[in-house]
Amino acid sequence: MEIGFEIVEVGSVVNEPYEGGGKLSMHMHAVPLAETAAERGSVRPMVRFRNIRKSFGELEVLKGVDLDILPGEKVAVIGPSGSGKTTLGRLLMTLEEPTSGTIEVDGEYLWHMEKRGKLVRADEKHLHRMRSKIGMVFQHFNLFPHMTILRNVTEAPIRVLRMRRNEAERLALEMLDKVGLADKRDNYPSQLSGGEKQRVAIARALVMKPQVMIFDEVTSALDPELVGEVLAVIKEIAADGKMTMLLITHEMEFARDVADRVIFIADGRIVEQGPPSRIFTQPESERLQSFLGRFRAYRAGR
Amino acid sequence: MNELIPALLRGLWITVQATFGAFALACALGLILAILRRARIKWVSVPMVWLIEFIRTTPLVVQAVFMWMALPRLIGMPLSALTVGILSLGLHYSAYLSEVYRSGIEGVPRGQWEAAVALNFSPAQKWLRIILPQAIPPVLPVMGNYLIVMFKEVPVLMAITLGEMLLAANSYIASTFADGIVPYSLVALFFLAVSYPSSLLVRLMERRLNRQRGTQYGNRIRNRRSRIRGERTV
Ligand SMILES: Nc1ncnc2c1ncn2[C@@H]1O[C@H](COP(=O)(O)OP(=O)(O)O)[C@@H](O)[C@H]1O
Ligand SMILES: [Mg+2]
């Protein structure tokens, strides 16, 4: 397989067993691609962005995005910084409201609801119900500093899902074990490295069992030597196959390994998309070519 | 003298009651004001801002005498000077405490709110479990200082006939034709005797809190120190 850039240190770190053990399996392309499924019209998308626009004051950040993500599909979003990738994820997590357009999750409108046959703005109750299908891992972890690691993971299941404490703790320890951090259960976030914090944040999101998970540049706040352990954990989750994933990333090797489809966003629009094997080897648009070119130059210079 | 000291002690006791009653009210009301003024619905948040500004820009003594006159009429029932004193002092300082809460709340990083949304906490859970436990500890010393400030403000309530120390001293002077130097000096001394140790306590609390944050939040520093000493960190 020919790839448009060198695989350097990150790739080699990823392929080593990470702390906490567990084998890494290569992710398979188990799910048909969006275009082909849409042609067949058989599978209902898990997430559907329709003509989504988002402005902050005068600045239009998303200029009409259409995107269908199939159940279990792993979609990587790449693009220059400031192009609107984070905003896209935040709209899906209900952290921002779209200026226009609709988002559907699992066949239901996210930001709208039907009332007497008309589509109206969703209320908090509707958003609350829809949010239970969606999870997010943030660039800056956002762990709760006043809670132990275990409480960080159990708090939402106990309060939000009304799970019994011992049940929540059992589940939380299972998840913490999955990310290799069960032994840190009684520590506070400030006692953990960045990579460990991000793995806890992943466990905290996983324990809520969302159908769709958003990962927003989850390694870009980490020291380079800690990136691998976090990507390894995400790869392992992806390999389970069931979860629909929106992976906003600038780790190209990771996108290539994990994603079924890569979306290239520039200037608030989807410029190009396709399977990673094509996107990274035969980019069609000039924008993507120059983006990957700059990326290659950057990696070579490091 | 034999009558002055007991009278002043009675006044001190009333002062302490008024202080703690008003402080409790100010803490509760201040928190509500601070949360409401962050409401996304404009017709909730904007009136709160006005209310806070109004309370802060009019003198406590005016608010107190107004309530002393108006409240009994409003509810059609006589109220004691202590009750109105607690209500007016508490309301007045709730505006200040709401600002204290506000600074604490604004100190909580935006990511904490976003994580709370992403994990689907309800608004009440978000405040109680995530935001306030991080917002309040850092401002506890400031709240303690306000407690002391309120204690020293109680003599203002002499205007509504609250029998605190200054009123007790005045009554004593009026009824015995004694010179004011000794009674007023004693009032000041009593205030000093309570305020000064209290302010030391607040300072102690501040130091304790900083140290606690040192073990929980800012653990890196401690870890670094113990690493230098060659110890294992927990
Ligand atoms: N809350 C906000 N208010 C104003 N501008 C914002 C806000 N959030 C994002 N932006 C702007 O929107 C643009 C896209 O941001 P973002 O979605 O974070 O891009 P990316 O994640 O691709 O780097 C940037 O110019 C950013 O400054
Ligand atoms: Mg971003």
Coordinates of C-alpha atoms and ligand atoms in Angstrom, one line a residue:
Chain A
M1 CA 0.0 0.0 0.0
E2 CA 1.3 3.4 -0.9
I3 CA 0.8 6.2 1.5
G4 CA 1.5 9.8 0.8
F5 CA 3.7 10.3 3.8
E6 CA 6.2 8.6 6.1
I7 CA 4.9 6.8 9.1
V8 CA 7.1 8.0 11.9
E9 CA 7.4 7.7 15.6
V10 CA 3.7 7.8 16.5
G11 CA 2.9 4.8 14.3
S12 CA 5.5 2.7 16.0
V13 CA 4.4 3.7 19.5
V14 CA 0.8 2.8 18.7
N15 CA 1.7 -0.7 17.7
E16 CA 3.3 -1.5 21.0
P17 CA 1.2 -2.9 23.8
Y18 CA 0.2 0.0 26.0
E19 CA 0.4 0.2 29.8
G20 CA -2.3 -2.0 31.3
G21 CA -2.0 -4.7 28.7
G22 CA -4.6 -5.8 26.2
K23 CA -4.0 -6.8 22.6
L24 CA -4.6 -4.4 19.8
S25 CA -6.5 -5.7 16.8
M26 CA -6.6 -4.0 13.5
H27 CA -9.9 -2.4 12.7
M28 CA -11.7 -3.9 9.8
H29 CA -14.0 -2.1 7.4
A30 CA -17.1 -3.8 8.5
V31 CA -19.5 -1.2 7.5
P32 CA -20.4 -0.2 4.0
L33 CA -19.5 3.3 3.0
A34 CA -22.0 6.1 3.0
E35 CA -22.4 6.5 -0.7
T36 CA -23.0 2.8 -1.4
A37 CA -25.5 2.5 1.5
A38 CA -27.3 5.6 0.4
E39 CA -27.6 4.2 -3.1
R40 CA -29.1 1.0 -1.7
G41 CA -31.2 3.1 0.7
S42 CA -31.1 0.3 3.2
V43 CA -29.4 1.5 6.3
R44 CA -30.7 4.5 8.2
P45 CA -27.9 6.8 9.2
M46 CA -27.1 7.1 12.9
V47 CA -26.2 10.8 12.4
R48 CA -27.4 13.0 9.6
F49 CA -26.3 16.6 9.2
R50 CA -28.5 18.5 6.7
N51 CA -27.4 21.8 5.3
I52 CA -25.9 22.8 8.6
R53 CA -24.8 26.4 9.0
K54 CA -23.3 28.0 12.0
S55 CA -22.3 31.6 12.5
F56 CA -20.7 33.3 15.5
G57 CA -21.8 36.9 15.0
E58 CA -20.6 37.9 11.6
L59 CA -18.3 34.9 11.2
E60 CA -19.9 32.0 9.3
V61 CA -18.0 29.0 10.5
L62 CA -20.0 26.2 8.8
K63 CA -21.4 27.0 5.4
G64 CA -23.8 24.2 4.7
V65 CA -22.6 20.8 5.8
D66 CA -24.3 17.6 4.7
L67 CA -23.1 14.5 6.2
D68 CA -24.6 11.0 6.9
I69 CA -22.8 8.7 9.3
L70 CA -23.9 5.1 9.4
P71 CA -24.4 3.0 12.5
G72 CA -21.0 1.7 13.6
E73 CA -19.2 3.8 11.0
K74 CA -15.9 5.5 12.0
V75 CA -15.6 8.8 10.4
A76 CA -12.4 10.8 10.7
V77 CA -12.6 14.6 10.2
I78 CA -9.5 16.3 9.1
G79 CA -8.8 19.9 7.9
P80 CA -6.8 23.0 8.7
S81 CA -7.3 24.6 12.1
G82 CA -10.1 27.0 12.2
S83 CA -12.0 25.2 9.5
G84 CA -15.0 24.3 11.7
K85 CA -14.2 20.7 12.8
T86 CA -14.7 21.3 16.5
T87 CA -17.8 23.3 15.9
L88 CA -19.3 20.4 14.0
G89 CA -18.7 18.1 16.9
R90 CA -20.0 20.7 19.4
L91 CA -23.3 21.0 17.4
L92 CA -23.7 17.2 17.7
M93 CA -23.0 17.3 21.4
T94 CA -25.6 20.1 21.8
L95 CA -22.9 22.5 23.1
E96 CA -23.8 24.9 20.3
E97 CA -27.0 25.4 18.4
P98 CA -27.0 25.4 14.6
T99 CA -27.9 28.7 13.0
S100 CA -29.8 26.8 10.3
G101 CA -30.2 23.2 9.1
T102 CA -31.0 20.1 10.9
I103 CA -29.2 17.3 12.7
E104 CA -30.8 13.9 13.1
V105 CA -29.6 11.3 15.5
D106 CA -30.9 7.7 15.4
G107 CA -33.8 8.9 13.2
E108 CA -34.9 11.8 15.4
Y109 CA -34.2 15.5 15.2
L110 CA -31.6 16.7 17.7
W111 CA -32.3 20.4 17.8
H112 CA -35.9 20.3 16.8
M113 CA -39.0 18.4 17.9
E114 CA -42.5 18.0 16.5
K115 CA -45.3 19.8 18.2
R116 CA -48.8 19.7 16.7
G117 CA -47.4 18.7 13.4
K118 CA -44.9 21.5 13.3
L119 CA -41.1 21.5 13.8
V120 CA -40.2 23.6 16.7
R121 CA -37.0 24.3 18.7
A122 CA -36.2 21.4 21.0
D123 CA -36.7 22.0 24.7
E124 CA -34.4 20.9 27.5
K125 CA -36.3 17.7 28.0
H126 CA -35.9 16.7 24.4
L127 CA -32.2 17.6 24.4
H128 CA -31.7 15.6 27.6
R129 CA -33.2 12.5 26.0
M130 CA -31.3 12.9 22.8
R131 CA -28.0 13.5 24.6
S132 CA -28.2 10.1 26.2
K133 CA -27.3 8.7 22.7
I134 CA -24.2 10.9 22.4
G135 CA -20.9 11.2 24.2
M136 CA -17.8 13.3 23.7
V137 CA -14.1 13.3 24.7
F138 CA -12.5 16.7 24.7
Q139 CA -9.1 18.1 23.8
H140 CA -8.5 19.3 27.3
F141 CA -10.0 16.2 29.1
N142 CA -12.3 18.3 31.4
L143 CA -12.1 15.8 34.2
F144 CA -13.8 16.9 37.5
P145 CA -10.8 18.0 39.7
H146 CA -12.7 17.7 42.9
M147 CA -13.5 14.0 42.4
T148 CA -11.4 10.9 42.5
I149 CA -10.9 9.0 39.3
L150 CA -13.6 6.4 40.3
R151 CA -16.1 9.2 41.1
N152 CA -15.3 10.9 37.8
V153 CA -16.5 7.8 36.1
T154 CA -19.4 6.8 38.4
E155 CA -20.9 10.2 39.0
A156 CA -22.9 10.4 35.7
P157 CA -24.2 6.8 35.8
I158 CA -25.3 7.3 39.4
R159 CA -26.9 10.7 39.0
V160 CA -28.0 10.7 35.4
L161 CA -28.8 7.0 34.7
R162 CA -29.9 6.4 38.4
M163 CA -27.7 3.4 38.5
R164 CA -27.0 1.8 41.9
R165 CA -23.6 2.8 43.4
N166 CA -22.1 -0.7 43.5
E167 CA -23.4 -1.4 40.0
A168 CA -21.9 1.9 38.7
E169 CA -18.6 1.1 40.4
R170 CA -18.4 -2.3 39.0
L171 CA -19.0 -0.9 35.5
A172 CA -16.6 2.0 36.0
L173 CA -13.8 -0.4 37.1
E174 CA -14.5 -2.5 34.1
M175 CA -14.1 0.6 31.9
L176 CA -11.0 1.9 33.8
D177 CA -9.5 -1.6 33.3
K178 CA -10.2 -1.3 29.6
V179 CA -8.2 1.9 29.5
G180 CA -5.5 0.4 31.8
L181 CA -6.1 2.7 34.8
A182 CA -8.1 0.6 37.4
D183 CA -5.3 1.0 39.9
K184 CA -5.7 4.9 39.8
R185 CA -9.3 4.7 41.1
D186 CA -8.6 6.6 44.3
N187 CA -6.3 9.2 42.8
Y188 CA -7.3 12.7 41.8
P189 CA -7.0 13.9 38.3
S190 CA -4.2 16.3 39.2
Q191 CA -2.1 13.2 40.1
L192 CA -2.3 11.8 36.6
S193 CA -0.3 12.4 33.4
G194 CA -2.1 14.0 30.4
G195 CA -2.4 10.6 28.7
E196 CA -3.8 9.0 31.8
K197 CA -6.3 11.9 32.2
Q198 CA -7.5 11.5 28.6
R199 CA -7.9 7.7 29.1
V200 CA -10.0 8.4 32.2
A201 CA -12.1 10.8 30.2
I202 CA -12.6 8.1 27.6
A203 CA -13.7 5.7 30.3
R204 CA -16.0 8.3 31.7
A205 CA -17.7 8.8 28.3
L206 CA -17.8 5.1 27.6
V207 CA -19.6 4.2 30.8
M208 CA -22.7 6.1 29.6
K209 CA -22.9 3.7 26.7
P210 CA -23.5 6.3 24.0
Q211 CA -24.4 5.2 20.5
V212 CA -22.3 8.0 19.0
M213 CA -19.0 9.2 20.3
I214 CA -17.2 12.3 19.4
F215 CA -13.5 12.6 19.8
D216 CA -12.3 16.1 19.4
E217 CA -8.5 16.3 18.9
V218 CA -8.1 14.2 21.9
T219 CA -4.3 13.9 21.6
S220 CA -3.4 17.4 20.6
A221 CA -2.9 18.7 24.2
L222 CA -0.6 15.8 25.0
D223 CA 3.1 15.5 25.1
P224 CA 4.2 13.5 22.0
E225 CA 5.3 10.5 24.0
L226 CA 1.8 10.2 25.6
V227 CA -0.1 10.3 22.3
G228 CA 0.3 6.6 21.5
E229 CA -1.3 5.2 24.7
V230 CA -4.5 7.3 24.0
L231 CA -4.8 6.4 20.4
A232 CA -4.3 2.7 21.2
V233 CA -7.2 2.8 23.6
I234 CA -9.4 4.5 20.9
K235 CA -8.3 1.9 18.3
E236 CA -9.4 -0.9 20.7
I237 CA -12.8 0.7 21.2
A238 CA -13.2 1.2 17.4
A239 CA -12.3 -2.5 16.9
D240 CA -15.3 -3.5 19.0
G241 CA -17.2 -2.2 16.0
K242 CA -20.6 -1.3 17.4
M243 CA -20.0 2.3 18.3
T244 CA -20.5 5.1 15.8
M245 CA -17.5 7.4 16.0
L246 CA -16.7 10.9 14.8
L247 CA -13.0 11.3 15.1
I248 CA -11.7 14.9 14.7
T249 CA -8.0 14.5 14.4
H250 CA -4.8 15.7 12.9
E251 CA -3.1 12.3 13.4
M252 CA -3.2 11.1 9.8
E253 CA -1.8 7.6 10.4
F254 CA -4.5 7.1 13.1
A255 CA -7.2 8.3 10.7
R256 CA -6.0 5.9 8.1
D257 CA -5.9 3.0 10.5
V258 CA -9.2 3.5 12.2
A259 CA -11.6 5.4 9.9
D260 CA -14.0 3.9 7.4
R261 CA -14.3 7.2 5.8
V262 CA -12.3 10.5 5.9
I263 CA -13.9 13.9 5.6
F264 CA -11.8 16.8 4.7
I265 CA -13.2 20.1 5.8
A266 CA -11.9 23.5 4.8
D267 CA -13.5 26.9 5.2
G268 CA -16.7 25.5 6.7
R269 CA -17.4 23.1 3.9
I270 CA -16.8 19.4 3.2
V271 CA -14.3 19.7 0.3
E272 CA -13.6 16.0 -0.2
Q273 CA -14.4 12.7 1.4
G274 CA -13.8 9.0 0.8
P275 CA -12.1 5.9 2.1
P276 CA -8.7 6.7 3.8
S277 CA -6.9 4.5 1.2
R278 CA -8.0 7.0 -1.5
I279 CA -8.0 10.2 0.4
F280 CA -4.4 9.9 1.5
T281 CA -3.0 8.5 -1.7
Q282 CA -5.1 10.2 -4.5
P283 CA -6.5 13.4 -3.1
E284 CA -8.5 15.0 -5.9
S285 CA -9.0 18.6 -4.7
E286 CA -6.3 21.1 -4.7
R287 CA -7.1 22.1 -1.1
L288 CA -6.6 18.6 0.1
Q289 CA -3.5 18.1 -1.9
S290 CA -1.9 21.2 -0.4
F291 CA -3.2 20.3 3.1
L292 CA -1.6 16.9 2.9
G293 CA 1.5 18.4 1.3
R294 CA 1.9 20.8 4.2
F295 CA 1.4 18.0 6.6
R296 CA 4.0 15.9 4.9
A297 CA 6.5 18.8 5.0
Y298 CA 5.8 19.3 8.7
R299 CA 6.4 15.7 9.5
A300 CA 9.5 15.6 7.4
G301 CA 10.8 18.7 9.2
R302 CA 10.4 17.2 12.6
Chain B
M1 CA -20.9 50.6 85.3
N2 CA -22.8 47.8 87.0
E3 CA -25.6 48.4 84.6
L4 CA -23.5 49.3 81.5
I5 CA -21.6 46.0 81.1
P6 CA -24.7 43.7 81.2
A7 CA -26.6 46.0 78.9
L8 CA -23.7 46.0 76.4
L9 CA -23.5 42.2 76.7
R10 CA -27.2 41.9 75.9
G11 CA -26.5 44.2 72.9
L12 CA -23.7 42.0 71.8
W13 CA -25.9 39.0 71.9
I14 CA -28.5 40.7 69.7
T15 CA -25.7 41.8 67.4
V16 CA -24.5 38.3 67.0
Q17 CA -28.0 37.0 66.3
A18 CA -28.6 39.7 63.7
T19 CA -25.2 39.0 62.1
F20 CA -25.7 35.2 61.8
G21 CA -29.3 35.4 60.8
A22 CA -28.5 38.0 58.1
F23 CA -25.4 36.1 56.9
A24 CA -27.4 32.9 56.5
L25 CA -30.0 34.8 54.5
A26 CA -27.4 36.6 52.4
C27 CA -25.6 33.3 51.6
A28 CA -28.8 31.7 50.4
L29 CA -30.2 34.7 48.6
G30 CA -26.9 35.6 47.1
L31 CA -26.5 32.2 45.6
I32 CA -29.9 32.3 44.1
L33 CA -29.2 35.8 42.7
A34 CA -25.9 34.6 41.3
I35 CA -27.4 31.6 39.5
L36 CA -30.4 33.6 38.2
R37 CA -28.3 36.3 36.7
R38 CA -26.6 33.6 34.6
A39 CA -29.9 32.4 33.3
R40 CA -30.0 32.3 29.5
I41 CA -33.5 33.7 29.5
K42 CA -33.0 37.5 29.3
W43 CA -36.2 38.4 31.3
V44 CA -34.8 36.5 34.2
S45 CA -31.2 37.6 34.1
V46 CA -31.6 41.3 33.3
P47 CA -33.9 42.1 36.2
M48 CA -31.5 40.3 38.5
V49 CA -28.7 42.5 37.4
W50 CA -30.9 45.6 38.1
L51 CA -31.9 44.3 41.5
I52 CA -28.3 43.7 42.5
E53 CA -27.3 47.1 41.3
F54 CA -30.2 48.8 43.0
I55 CA -29.4 47.1 46.4
R56 CA -25.8 48.0 46.2
T57 CA -26.2 51.6 45.2
T58 CA -28.7 52.6 48.0
P59 CA -27.6 52.9 51.6
L60 CA -28.3 50.0 54.0
V61 CA -29.8 52.5 56.5
V62 CA -32.4 53.7 54.0
Q63 CA -33.3 50.1 53.0
A64 CA -33.7 49.2 56.7
V65 CA -35.9 52.1 57.7
F66 CA -38.0 51.6 54.6
M67 CA -38.5 47.9 55.4
W68 CA -39.1 48.8 59.0
M69 CA -42.0 51.0 57.9
A70 CA -43.3 49.1 54.8
L71 CA -43.0 45.4 55.7
P72 CA -45.4 45.3 58.6
R73 CA -48.0 47.1 56.4
L74 CA -47.3 44.7 53.5
I75 CA -48.0 41.6 55.6
G76 CA -50.4 43.2 58.0
M77 CA -48.5 42.0 61.1
P78 CA -46.1 43.7 63.5
L79 CA -42.5 42.6 63.1
S80 CA -39.7 42.8 65.6
A81 CA -36.7 45.0 65.0
L82 CA -34.5 41.9 65.0
T83 CA -36.6 40.3 62.2
V84 CA -36.5 43.4 60.0
G85 CA -32.9 43.9 60.9
I86 CA -32.0 40.4 59.7
L87 CA -34.1 40.8 56.6
S88 CA -32.7 44.2 55.6
L89 CA -29.0 43.4 56.4
G90 CA -29.4 40.0 54.8
L91 CA -31.0 41.4 51.6
H92 CA -28.4 44.1 51.4
Y93 CA -25.4 41.8 51.7
S94 CA -27.0 39.1 49.4
A95 CA -26.2 41.5 46.6
Y96 CA -22.5 41.6 47.6
L97 CA -22.4 37.8 48.2
S98 CA -23.9 37.2 44.8
E99 CA -20.9 39.0 43.4
V100 CA -18.6 36.8 45.5
Y101 CA -20.3 33.7 44.2
R102 CA -20.1 35.1 40.7
S103 CA -16.4 35.4 40.9
G104 CA -16.2 31.8 42.2
I105 CA -18.5 30.5 39.4
E106 CA -16.5 32.4 36.7
G107 CA -13.4 30.7 38.0
V108 CA -14.7 27.3 37.0
P109 CA -13.3 26.5 33.5
R110 CA -15.7 26.4 30.6
G111 CA -14.7 22.8 30.0
Q112 CA -16.3 21.8 33.3
W113 CA -19.7 23.0 32.1
E114 CA -19.2 21.3 28.8
A115 CA -18.3 18.0 30.3
A116 CA -21.4 18.3 32.5
V117 CA -23.5 18.8 29.4
A118 CA -21.8 16.0 27.5
L119 CA -22.5 13.6 30.4
N120 CA -26.1 14.7 30.4
F121 CA -26.3 16.1 34.0
S122 CA -29.6 18.0 34.6
P123 CA -29.2 21.7 35.3
A124 CA -29.7 21.1 39.1
Q125 CA -27.1 18.3 39.1
K126 CA -24.7 20.4 37.1
W127 CA -24.8 23.2 39.7
L128 CA -24.8 20.9 42.8
R129 CA -22.3 18.3 41.8
I130 CA -20.0 20.0 39.3
I131 CA -20.0 23.7 39.5
L132 CA -20.6 24.8 43.1
P133 CA -18.2 22.3 44.7
Q134 CA -15.5 23.9 42.6
A135 CA -16.7 27.5 42.8
I136 CA -17.3 27.9 46.5
P137 CA -14.2 26.6 48.3
P138 CA -11.9 29.3 46.8
V139 CA -14.3 32.1 47.9
L140 CA -14.9 30.9 51.4
P141 CA -12.4 33.3 52.9
V142 CA -14.0 36.2 51.2
M143 CA -17.4 35.1 52.5
G144 CA -15.9 34.9 56.0
N145 CA -14.7 38.5 55.6
Y146 CA -18.2 39.6 54.7
L147 CA -19.4 37.9 57.9
I148 CA -17.1 40.2 59.8
V149 CA -18.1 43.3 57.8
M150 CA -21.8 42.5 58.5
F151 CA -21.1 42.2 62.2
K152 CA -19.7 45.6 62.2
E153 CA -22.6 47.0 60.2
V154 CA -25.2 46.0 62.8
P155 CA -25.1 49.4 64.7
V156 CA -26.7 50.9 61.5
L157 CA -29.8 49.0 62.6
M158 CA -30.0 51.3 65.6
A159 CA -32.1 53.4 63.2
I160 CA -34.9 50.8 63.4
T161 CA -34.6 50.5 67.2
L162 CA -32.7 47.3 67.3
G163 CA -31.3 46.9 70.8
E164 CA -27.7 46.3 69.8
M165 CA -24.6 47.7 71.6
L166 CA -24.6 51.3 70.4
L167 CA -28.3 51.7 71.2
A168 CA -27.6 50.2 74.7
A169 CA -24.8 52.6 75.2
N170 CA -27.0 55.6 74.1
S171 CA -29.8 54.5 76.5
Y172 CA -27.4 54.1 79.3
I173 CA -26.0 57.6 78.7
A174 CA -29.5 59.1 78.4
S175 CA -30.8 57.5 81.6
T176 CA -27.7 58.1 83.8
F177 CA -26.5 61.4 82.4
A178 CA -23.1 59.7 82.3
D179 CA -20.2 60.9 80.1
G180 CA -20.1 59.1 76.7
I181 CA -16.3 58.4 76.6
V182 CA -16.4 55.2 78.6
P183 CA -19.6 53.6 77.2
Y184 CA -18.6 54.3 73.6
S185 CA -15.0 53.1 74.2
L186 CA -16.5 49.9 75.6
V187 CA -18.6 49.4 72.5
A188 CA -15.6 49.8 70.3
L189 CA -13.6 47.4 72.6
F190 CA -16.4 44.8 72.4
F191 CA -16.4 45.0 68.6
L192 CA -12.6 44.6 68.5
A193 CA -12.8 41.6 70.9
V194 CA -15.0 39.7 68.5
S195 CA -13.8 41.0 65.1
Y196 CA -10.1 40.6 65.5
P197 CA -10.0 36.9 66.6
S198 CA -12.6 36.3 63.8
S199 CA -10.4 37.8 61.2
L200 CA -7.5 35.7 62.4
L201 CA -9.8 32.6 62.0
V202 CA -10.6 33.6 58.5
R203 CA -7.0 34.0 57.6
L204 CA -6.4 30.5 59.1
M205 CA -9.2 29.1 57.0
E206 CA -7.7 30.7 53.9
R207 CA -4.3 29.1 54.6
R208 CA -5.9 25.7 55.3
L209 CA -7.9 25.9 52.1
N210 CA -4.8 26.7 50.1
R211 CA -3.0 23.8 51.6
Q212 CA -6.0 21.5 50.9
R213 CA -6.0 22.6 47.3
G214 CA -2.4 21.9 47.3
T215 CA -3.1 18.2 48.1
Q216 CA -6.0 17.8 45.8
Y217 CA -6.0 20.2 42.9
G218 CA -2.4 21.3 42.6
N219 CA -0.9 18.0 43.5
R220 CA 1.9 18.4 40.9
I221 CA 3.7 20.8 43.2
R222 CA 3.7 18.4 46.1
N223 CA 4.6 15.5 43.9
R224 CA 7.5 17.5 42.6
R225 CA 8.7 18.3 46.1
S226 CA 8.5 14.7 47.3
R227 CA 10.2 13.6 44.1
I228 CA 13.1 15.8 45.0
R229 CA 13.1 14.2 48.4
G230 CA 13.2 10.9 46.7
E231 CA 9.8 9.7 48.0
R232 CA 7.2 7.8 46.2
T233 CA 4.1 9.7 45.5
V234 CA 0.6 8.4 46.2
Ligands
LIG1 N1 -17.8 30.3 20.6 C1 -17.2 30.9 19.6 N2 -17.4 32.2 19.4 C2 -16.8 32.9 18.4 N3 -16.1 32.2 17.4 C3 -15.9 30.9 17.6 C4 -16.5 30.2 18.6 N4 -16.1 28.9 18.5 C5 -15.4 28.8 17.4 N5 -15.2 30.0 16.8 C6 -14.5 30.3 15.6 O1 -14.9 29.4 14.6 C7 -13.9 29.0 13.7 C8 -13.8 27.5 13.7 O2 -13.5 27.0 14.9 P1 -13.3 25.5 15.2 O3 -14.6 24.8 14.9 O4 -12.8 25.3 16.6 O5 -12.2 25.0 14.2 P2 -11.3 23.8 14.2 O6 -11.7 22.8 15.2 O7 -11.4 23.2 12.8 O8 -9.9 24.3 14.4 C9 -12.6 29.7 14.3 O9 -12.3 30.8 13.6 C10 -13.0 30.0 15.7 O10 -12.3 31.1 16.1
MG2 MG -10.7 22.1 16.9

